Coordinates of C-alpha atoms in Angstrom, one line a residue:
M73 CA 123.2 58.4 16.6
K74 CA 121.8 55.4 14.9
F75 CA 119.7 52.8 17.1
N76 CA 121.2 49.4 16.8
T77 CA 119.0 47.9 19.4
E78 CA 115.2 48.0 19.8
S79 CA 114.2 51.0 21.8
K80 CA 110.6 51.7 23.5
T81 CA 110.0 55.1 25.1
H82 CA 107.4 55.3 27.9
F83 CA 105.6 58.5 28.7
K84 CA 104.3 58.9 32.3
L85 CA 102.0 61.6 33.7
Y86 CA 102.5 63.8 36.6
K87 CA 100.4 66.2 38.5
S88 CA 101.7 69.7 38.7
G89 CA 99.2 72.1 39.9
K90 CA 96.2 71.5 37.4
L91 CA 98.2 70.7 34.7
W92 CA 99.1 66.9 33.9
L93 CA 103.2 66.8 32.6
V94 CA 104.4 64.2 30.5
S95 CA 107.8 63.0 31.1
G96 CA 109.6 60.5 28.7
I97 CA 112.1 57.9 29.9
S98 CA 114.0 55.8 27.0
T99 CA 114.9 52.4 27.7
A100 CA 116.1 49.4 26.2
M101 CA 114.5 46.9 28.2
M102 CA 110.9 45.5 27.4
F103 CA 109.4 46.9 30.7
G104 CA 108.8 50.7 31.9
A105 CA 110.5 52.0 35.1
S106 CA 108.3 53.1 37.9
V107 CA 108.9 56.8 38.9
L108 CA 108.2 58.1 42.3
M109 CA 107.0 61.6 43.4
N110 CA 106.7 62.7 46.6
D111 CA 107.1 59.1 48.0
Q112 CA 103.9 58.1 45.9
Q113 CA 103.7 56.8 42.6
V114 CA 101.6 58.6 40.0
Q115 CA 100.1 57.0 37.0
A116 CA 97.7 58.8 34.6
D117 CA 94.3 56.8 34.1
V118 CA 94.8 56.8 30.3
A119 CA 94.6 53.8 28.1
Q120 CA 98.2 52.8 26.3
Q121 CA 98.5 51.9 22.8
T122 CA 101.8 50.5 21.1
S123 CA 102.6 52.3 17.8
T124 CA 105.3 51.2 15.4
I125 CA 107.4 54.0 13.7
T126 CA 111.0 53.7 12.1
M127 CA 113.9 55.8 13.2
D128 CA 117.4 56.5 12.1
N129 CA 120.1 58.7 12.6
A130 CA 118.2 60.3 15.3
A131 CA 120.0 63.5 16.7
D132 CA 119.8 62.1 20.3
S133 CA 118.5 58.9 21.9
T134 CA 117.1 60.9 24.9
P135 CA 113.4 62.2 24.2
A136 CA 113.1 65.9 24.6
A137 CA 112.2 67.2 28.0
N138 CA 109.2 69.0 26.7
T139 CA 105.9 69.6 28.6
I140 CA 103.0 68.8 26.6
H141 CA 99.8 70.8 27.5
T142 CA 96.6 69.8 25.5
P143 CA 93.3 71.6 25.9
V144 CA 90.0 69.7 26.7
T145 CA 86.7 70.7 27.3
S146 CA 86.2 68.3 30.3
A147 CA 87.7 68.5 33.8
S148 CA 87.9 65.0 33.9
S149 CA 90.9 62.8 32.6
A150 CA 90.5 61.9 29.0
H151 CA 91.7 59.2 26.9
S152 CA 94.1 59.7 23.6
T153 CA 96.1 57.3 22.0
T154 CA 97.4 58.3 18.3
A155 CA 99.1 56.0 15.8
I156 CA 102.4 57.0 14.3
P157 CA 102.6 55.5 11.0
E158 CA 105.6 54.9 8.7
S159 CA 106.7 57.7 6.8
D160 CA 109.2 58.1 3.8
G161 CA 109.6 61.9 4.7
T162 CA 111.1 63.6 7.8
I163 CA 109.6 65.2 10.8
T164 CA 111.7 67.9 12.5
S165 CA 111.0 69.5 15.8
T166 CA 111.2 73.4 15.7
S167 CA 111.5 73.5 19.7
A168 CA 114.9 73.8 21.1
G169 CA 116.1 70.9 23.1
S170 CA 113.8 68.4 21.0
A171 CA 115.1 65.5 18.9
A172 CA 115.1 66.0 15.2
I173 CA 113.6 62.7 14.1
A174 CA 114.2 61.3 10.5
T175 CA 111.6 58.4 9.7
T176 CA 112.8 55.7 7.2
P177 CA 111.7 52.1 6.4
V178 CA 115.0 50.7 7.7
S179 CA 114.8 49.9 11.5
D180 CA 112.4 48.3 13.6
T181 CA 112.3 50.9 16.6
T182 CA 109.0 50.7 18.6
V183 CA 107.7 53.4 20.5
D184 CA 105.0 53.2 23.1
S185 CA 103.4 56.1 23.2
Q186 CA 100.8 57.4 25.7
V187 CA 99.2 61.0 25.3
A188 CA 98.2 62.6 28.4
V189 CA 95.3 65.2 28.7
P190 CA 95.0 68.2 31.0
T191 CA 92.1 69.3 32.9
S192 CA 93.3 72.9 31.9
S193 CA 92.2 74.8 28.4
S194 CA 95.6 76.2 28.4
V195 CA 97.9 75.8 25.2
T196 CA 101.6 76.2 25.0
S197 CA 103.9 77.2 21.9
A198 CA 105.7 75.4 19.2
E199 CA 106.4 72.7 21.5
E200 CA 102.6 71.5 21.2
A201 CA 103.3 71.8 17.2
T202 CA 106.2 69.7 17.7
T203 CA 104.3 66.7 19.4
A204 CA 101.5 67.2 17.2
A205 CA 103.5 66.4 14.3
L206 CA 104.7 63.2 16.1
V207 CA 101.4 61.9 17.1
Q208 CA 99.4 62.9 14.1
P209 CA 99.0 60.3 11.6
T210 CA 100.7 61.3 8.2
S211 CA 100.4 58.9 5.2
S212 CA 103.1 59.4 2.8
R213 CA 103.1 55.9 1.4
A214 CA 102.2 56.0 -2.6
A215 CA 98.8 54.9 -3.3
V216 CA 98.4 51.6 -4.9
T217 CA 98.2 52.1 -8.8
E218 CA 95.2 50.4 -10.1
T219 CA 95.7 48.7 -13.3
I220 CA 93.1 48.4 -16.2
D221 CA 93.2 44.9 -16.0
S222 CA 91.6 44.9 -12.4
W223 CA 88.6 46.7 -13.6
M224 CA 88.4 45.9 -17.3
P225 CA 89.7 42.4 -17.8
D226 CA 88.8 42.0 -21.5
K227 CA 92.0 42.6 -23.5
N228 CA 90.0 43.0 -27.0
L229 CA 87.6 45.5 -25.1
Q230 CA 90.6 47.4 -23.7
L231 CA 92.0 47.6 -27.3
A232 CA 88.4 48.6 -28.9
V233 CA 88.4 51.5 -25.8
L234 CA 91.9 52.8 -26.4
K235 CA 91.1 53.2 -30.2
N236 CA 87.9 55.4 -29.4
L237 CA 89.8 57.3 -26.7
T238 CA 92.8 58.1 -29.0
T239 CA 90.8 59.1 -32.1
K240 CA 87.9 61.9 -32.9
D241 CA 85.3 62.2 -35.5
N242 CA 82.8 64.9 -36.4
V243 CA 79.8 63.5 -34.7
Y244 CA 80.3 61.8 -31.3
N245 CA 83.7 62.2 -29.9
K246 CA 84.6 65.5 -31.5
V247 CA 87.6 65.8 -28.7
Q248 CA 90.5 63.5 -28.6
I249 CA 90.6 62.2 -25.1
L250 CA 94.0 60.4 -24.9
P251 CA 97.0 61.7 -26.9
T252 CA 98.1 59.6 -29.9
G253 CA 100.6 56.8 -28.9
S254 CA 98.8 56.1 -25.7
T255 CA 98.5 52.3 -24.7
V256 CA 95.9 50.5 -22.7
N257 CA 97.8 51.2 -19.4
D258 CA 97.0 54.9 -20.0
I259 CA 93.4 54.3 -20.0
T260 CA 91.7 55.3 -16.7
K261 CA 88.1 55.5 -15.4
E262 CA 88.3 59.3 -15.7
A263 CA 89.3 59.2 -19.3
L264 CA 86.6 56.6 -20.2
S265 CA 84.0 58.6 -18.3
Q266 CA 84.2 61.2 -21.0
L267 CA 83.8 58.9 -24.1
I268 CA 80.5 59.6 -25.8
S269 CA 80.6 56.9 -28.4
L270 CA 82.1 53.4 -28.5
S271 CA 82.5 51.3 -31.5
G272 CA 84.4 47.9 -32.0
D273 CA 84.5 44.6 -33.4
S274 CA 82.8 42.1 -30.7
Y275 CA 84.1 39.2 -32.5
N276 CA 87.0 38.4 -29.7
I277 CA 85.0 40.6 -27.1
A278 CA 83.9 38.2 -24.3
S279 CA 83.1 40.7 -21.5
I280 CA 82.2 44.2 -21.5
E281 CA 83.2 44.7 -17.8
G282 CA 84.6 48.0 -17.3
L283 CA 82.1 49.9 -19.6
Q284 CA 80.1 50.8 -16.6
Y285 CA 82.4 53.5 -15.9
A286 CA 81.7 55.2 -19.3
T287 CA 78.8 57.2 -17.8
S288 CA 78.8 59.8 -20.7
L289 CA 78.2 57.0 -23.4
I290 CA 75.3 57.9 -25.8
R291 CA 76.2 55.4 -28.4
I292 CA 77.8 51.8 -28.2
Y293 CA 78.3 49.9 -31.4
L294 CA 79.9 46.5 -30.7
V295 CA 79.2 43.9 -33.7
P296 CA 81.5 41.5 -35.5
N297 CA 83.1 42.9 -38.4
L298 CA 81.4 41.3 -41.3
D299 CA 83.7 42.2 -43.8
V300 CA 86.6 39.9 -42.5
G301 CA 84.2 37.0 -42.0
H302 CA 83.5 37.7 -38.2
N303 CA 79.7 36.7 -38.3
R304 CA 79.3 35.7 -34.5
G305 CA 80.4 38.0 -31.3
L306 CA 80.9 36.8 -27.8
I307 CA 79.1 39.0 -25.7
T308 CA 76.8 37.5 -23.6
D309 CA 76.4 39.6 -20.7
I310 CA 75.5 43.3 -21.1
S311 CA 74.7 44.0 -17.3
P312 CA 77.7 46.7 -17.1
L313 CA 75.4 49.0 -19.2
T314 CA 72.9 49.0 -16.3
N315 CA 73.5 52.7 -14.8
L316 CA 74.5 54.2 -18.3
T317 CA 71.4 56.2 -18.3
N318 CA 72.6 58.7 -21.2
L319 CA 72.3 55.7 -23.7
K320 CA 70.8 56.8 -26.9
E321 CA 71.9 53.9 -29.5
V322 CA 72.6 50.3 -28.7
T323 CA 73.7 48.3 -31.5
M324 CA 75.1 44.8 -30.6
F325 CA 73.3 42.7 -33.2
S326 CA 75.2 39.1 -34.0
N327 CA 76.2 38.4 -30.5
Q328 CA 75.1 35.9 -28.0
I329 CA 73.2 38.2 -25.6
N330 CA 70.1 36.5 -23.7
D331 CA 69.1 39.0 -21.0
I332 CA 68.7 42.7 -21.9
T333 CA 67.4 43.7 -18.3
A334 CA 70.4 46.4 -18.3
L335 CA 68.3 48.2 -21.0
A336 CA 65.4 48.9 -18.7
N337 CA 64.8 52.5 -17.4
K338 CA 66.5 54.4 -20.1
P339 CA 64.3 57.1 -21.5
T340 CA 66.7 58.4 -23.8
L341 CA 67.4 54.9 -25.4
T342 CA 65.5 55.0 -28.7
S343 CA 67.3 52.9 -30.9
V344 CA 68.1 49.5 -30.5
S345 CA 69.6 46.8 -33.0
L346 CA 69.7 43.4 -31.1
A347 CA 68.8 41.2 -34.0
Y348 CA 70.8 37.6 -34.1
N349 CA 71.0 37.1 -30.5
Q350 CA 69.3 34.9 -28.1
I351 CA 66.9 36.9 -26.4
T352 CA 63.9 35.2 -25.2
D353 CA 62.3 38.5 -23.1
I354 CA 62.2 42.0 -24.5
S355 CA 59.9 43.6 -21.8
P356 CA 62.9 45.6 -20.3
L357 CA 62.4 47.8 -23.2
E358 CA 58.9 48.7 -22.1
T359 CA 60.6 51.1 -19.9
A360 CA 63.1 52.8 -22.5
G361 CA 62.4 55.4 -24.7
I362 CA 62.4 52.9 -27.4
S363 CA 58.6 52.4 -26.7
N364 CA 57.9 56.0 -28.3
S365 CA 60.2 55.0 -31.4
T366 CA 58.7 54.0 -34.7
S367 CA 61.7 52.8 -36.8
G368 CA 65.2 51.7 -36.7
N369 CA 65.0 49.0 -34.2
S370 CA 65.2 45.4 -34.6
V371 CA 65.1 42.3 -32.3
A372 CA 64.5 39.8 -35.1
F373 CA 66.3 36.5 -35.9
Q374 CA 66.6 35.4 -32.2
A375 CA 68.0 31.7 -31.9
V376 CA 67.9 30.0 -28.9
S377 CA 69.8 26.6 -28.7
L378 CA 68.9 24.5 -25.6
P379 CA 70.9 21.6 -24.0
G380 CA 70.4 18.3 -25.7
V381 CA 68.1 15.7 -24.0
W382 CA 68.2 11.9 -24.3
L383 CA 65.1 9.9 -25.0
N384 CA 64.5 6.7 -24.9
P385 CA 63.3 5.2 -28.1
N386 CA 60.1 3.8 -25.8
T387 CA 59.2 7.5 -25.0
D388 CA 55.9 8.3 -26.4
S389 CA 55.5 12.1 -25.9
F390 CA 57.7 15.1 -24.9
S391 CA 56.4 18.5 -24.1
S392 CA 57.7 22.3 -24.7
S393 CA 56.5 25.1 -23.0
S394 CA 57.1 28.9 -24.3
F395 CA 59.4 31.0 -22.2
I396 CA 59.1 33.8 -24.7
Y397 CA 58.1 37.6 -23.4
N398 CA 57.0 40.4 -25.7
L399 CA 57.6 44.2 -25.1
L400 CA 54.4 44.1 -22.9
G401 CA 55.5 41.1 -20.8
E402 CA 52.9 38.7 -22.8
N403 CA 54.1 35.0 -23.0
V404 CA 54.2 34.6 -26.7
S405 CA 52.8 31.7 -28.7
V406 CA 55.1 29.0 -30.2
T407 CA 54.6 26.8 -33.2
P408 CA 56.5 23.6 -34.5
Y409 CA 59.1 24.5 -37.0
Y410 CA 59.5 22.5 -40.1
A411 CA 61.2 25.1 -42.5
D412 CA 58.4 24.8 -44.7
G413 CA 58.0 28.5 -45.5
S414 CA 60.3 30.9 -47.6
G415 CA 62.7 33.7 -47.2
A416 CA 63.6 34.5 -43.6
Y417 CA 61.3 31.7 -42.4
Q418 CA 64.4 29.3 -43.7
Y419 CA 67.1 30.7 -41.4
A420 CA 66.9 27.9 -39.2
M421 CA 66.2 25.3 -42.0
Y422 CA 69.4 22.8 -40.5
Y423 CA 67.9 22.7 -37.6
K424 CA 64.2 22.1 -38.4
S425 CA 62.1 19.4 -36.4
T426 CA 62.4 15.8 -37.0
A427 CA 59.7 15.0 -34.5
T428 CA 56.1 15.9 -34.9
G429 CA 54.8 18.7 -32.8
T430 CA 51.3 19.2 -32.1
N431 CA 49.9 22.7 -30.1
I432 CA 48.1 21.7 -27.1
S433 CA 47.6 25.3 -26.5
G434 CA 49.4 28.6 -27.8
Q435 CA 52.3 28.1 -25.2
N436 CA 52.5 24.4 -25.1
I437 CA 53.7 21.7 -27.7
S438 CA 53.5 17.9 -27.3
W439 CA 56.0 16.0 -29.5
T440 CA 55.8 12.4 -30.6
N441 CA 57.2 10.1 -33.2
F442 CA 61.1 10.4 -32.1
T443 CA 62.5 7.8 -34.3
Q444 CA 61.4 9.1 -37.5
N445 CA 63.7 11.1 -39.6
L446 CA 66.7 10.8 -37.2
L447 CA 70.1 11.6 -38.2
T448 CA 73.4 10.2 -37.1
N449 CA 76.4 12.1 -36.1
A450 CA 80.1 11.3 -36.3
N451 CA 80.3 8.9 -33.3
G452 CA 77.1 7.0 -34.7
V453 CA 74.6 8.4 -32.0
K454 CA 71.1 8.8 -33.3
Y455 CA 69.6 12.2 -32.8
G456 CA 66.9 14.9 -34.1
Y457 CA 65.6 18.2 -33.0
M458 CA 62.5 19.7 -31.7
T459 CA 62.7 23.0 -33.0
Y460 CA 59.8 25.8 -32.5
Y461 CA 59.5 29.2 -33.6
W462 CA 57.7 32.5 -32.4
T463 CA 56.7 35.7 -33.9
D464 CA 55.2 38.8 -32.4
P465 CA 54.5 42.5 -33.6
F466 CA 57.4 44.6 -32.3
L467 CA 56.6 48.3 -32.2
N468 CA 55.2 49.6 -35.4
N469 CA 57.8 48.0 -37.6
A470 CA 55.9 45.3 -39.3
G471 CA 58.8 44.4 -41.2
Y472 CA 60.7 43.2 -38.6
P473 CA 58.5 41.8 -35.8
Y474 CA 60.0 40.1 -32.8
F475 CA 60.6 36.5 -33.9
G476 CA 63.0 33.5 -33.6
W477 CA 63.7 29.8 -33.0
I478 CA 64.0 27.6 -30.1
I479 CA 66.0 24.4 -31.1
Q480 CA 65.9 21.4 -29.0
P481 CA 68.4 18.5 -29.6
F482 CA 67.5 15.2 -28.5
Y483 CA 69.5 11.9 -28.8
I484 CA 68.0 8.4 -28.8
N485 CA 69.5 5.7 -26.2
D486 CA 67.7 2.7 -25.1
T487 CA 69.2 2.9 -21.5
I488 CA 68.4 6.6 -21.0
G489 CA 65.3 8.3 -19.8
N490 CA 64.4 11.8 -18.5
V491 CA 62.6 13.5 -15.6
T492 CA 61.4 17.1 -17.0
I493 CA 60.5 19.8 -14.5
N494 CA 58.5 22.5 -15.4
Y495 CA 58.0 25.7 -13.5
V496 CA 54.7 27.1 -14.1
L497 CA 51.9 29.2 -12.2
N498 CA 49.1 27.4 -11.0
E499 CA 46.7 30.5 -11.8
T500 CA 47.6 30.9 -15.4
G501 CA 49.4 28.3 -16.1
A502 CA 52.6 30.6 -17.5
T503 CA 55.8 29.3 -17.8
I504 CA 58.0 31.3 -15.4
H505 CA 61.4 29.5 -16.0
Q506 CA 63.2 27.5 -18.4
R507 CA 62.2 24.0 -17.6
L508 CA 64.9 21.8 -16.0
I509 CA 65.6 17.8 -17.6
L510 CA 67.1 15.7 -15.8
R511 CA 68.8 12.4 -17.5
V512 CA 68.5 9.1 -15.9
H513 CA 70.0 5.6 -16.7
W514 CA 67.1 2.8 -16.5
Q515 CA 68.3 -0.4 -14.8
H516 CA 65.4 -2.4 -14.6
S517 CA 62.7 -0.6 -16.2
T518 CA 61.7 0.5 -19.7
K519 CA 59.0 2.9 -18.2
L520 CA 59.8 6.3 -18.7
I521 CA 58.7 9.1 -16.3
R522 CA 57.8 12.2 -18.6
I523 CA 57.0 15.1 -17.0
V524 CA 57.0 16.3 -13.2
R525 CA 55.7 19.6 -12.8
F526 CA 56.1 22.0 -9.9
S527 CA 53.7 24.9 -9.4
R528 CA 54.7 28.3 -7.5
H529 CA 51.9 29.8 -5.8
T530 CA 51.3 33.5 -5.6
S531 CA 49.9 35.3 -2.5
N532 CA 48.9 38.7 -1.4

C-alpha cells in the first residue's frame, strides 16, 4: 500500500531471558505509545536517533514481527543507532512475514529507529540479514561529476592540454592518451597524470592552475607564438609546478613570470629557458639540477616595471636599491641605465633614464635632476624614468648572463610628494623587500619627506 501520511516507527526493547527483544509499533501520531509488560514499563537504556528514509508502495504498513539478536562483547547494554540514507534501489527482506520496502525519493516518510543490543553472543538467522540491510548505510547517490573548469579554469590552457592528450610524437608523448575527437570535457586528472610533454602558445594563457596534476610531466614548453605576432605571454604564476619533481625541461620565455620558487628542489631539472620575463631572484635554481648544467639555459633580458611615483619638482633626490639576487642568493649590484651601449644593451632604450643616477654603493643609487629631459604624455603630464640595470654571470654561459632592467617611471606634480619605505637589514644593509612608496598631497608645505627606513633585526 502507498503511505499517504507521515508515519513513524518506534522500536521498544523487552527483556526475555538474557536477550533483549525489539518490537515495532507503527503509528501516525507524533509520539510513541508506552507498552507495559507484567504491569511494569520496560524501556531500553539506549540513545534514539531519528533517521529519514523514503518509502513507497510498501507491501504492508505493519512492520515485521521479527526478533533481532545482535551479539556484543560486553554484558552491559550498548548504544547503537544507524542512519538509513536515501536510496534509489530496492531493499527486499528475505525473511518470511517481513515487509519488502522499496525506497524512492518521492515521499517524506520518517522512521525513528532504535537498535537494541543483547547481552548474549547468540546470532539468529536470515532475519538479522534483513535488519542489517535496513540499518546499514547504503549510498547509492551518484557521485558529483567534477568538471574541468573546477580544477583547470583557464580555457586556453584546456585547449593546449587537449591537443597534447589527443596527439602523439616520437620523442615524448609516444602514446595518444585520449581518442581523436575528444573535447575538453573529456580531460580528467588521471589522463593528465599520464602526459609527458606539454607545449602550447602562452599568448592567451593567463593561468596554469591544474598542471599540478600532470605528475609525469618532464617537459613544459609554453611560450607565445612569435610566428603569428604573439610576442608576450600572460603567465605570471608558475606555482602549480611546485610538486612536479620529474621535470627536466622548462621553456617559458617571453611571459610575465616574476617568481620561480616553484622550480626549486628539482634534481632532474637541467634545462630552463626563462628569458624575457620579470624574474628578480634566480636563487631557487641553485637546488635544481640546473646547477650542474653547462649550456642551454637562459635567464637573460629580464625587464621589471615598477609602479610610477609622483615627485614634487622641489624634490632634490630619490634613492633606489637593488632587490636582485643571483644563483647563489647574493644581492646583485645595479647601475644607472642610459642606453649608451650597443647590441643587447639597447633592449630597454625607450625607457632610458632621464634623471641623473649616481651609485652610492653597489646596490644603491641616488637620483637627482628630475626636471631635465622630461617627456610629456597625451594628458599633458610631465614624466621621466629612473632606469637601472644589472648583469651577473650565470653558470658557465658567458654569452647569456643573468641580466635585466628595472624601470621606475616618475611624474612631476607640484602638489604631490612621496614617502618612501625601504625594507633593509641593519646588519648588512641588504634590501629584503621591494620598497613601498606612498603618495602624499601637500597642503601647506613644499618640504618633501624623502625616505623613511624600517629595519628588521635578526636574532638567534
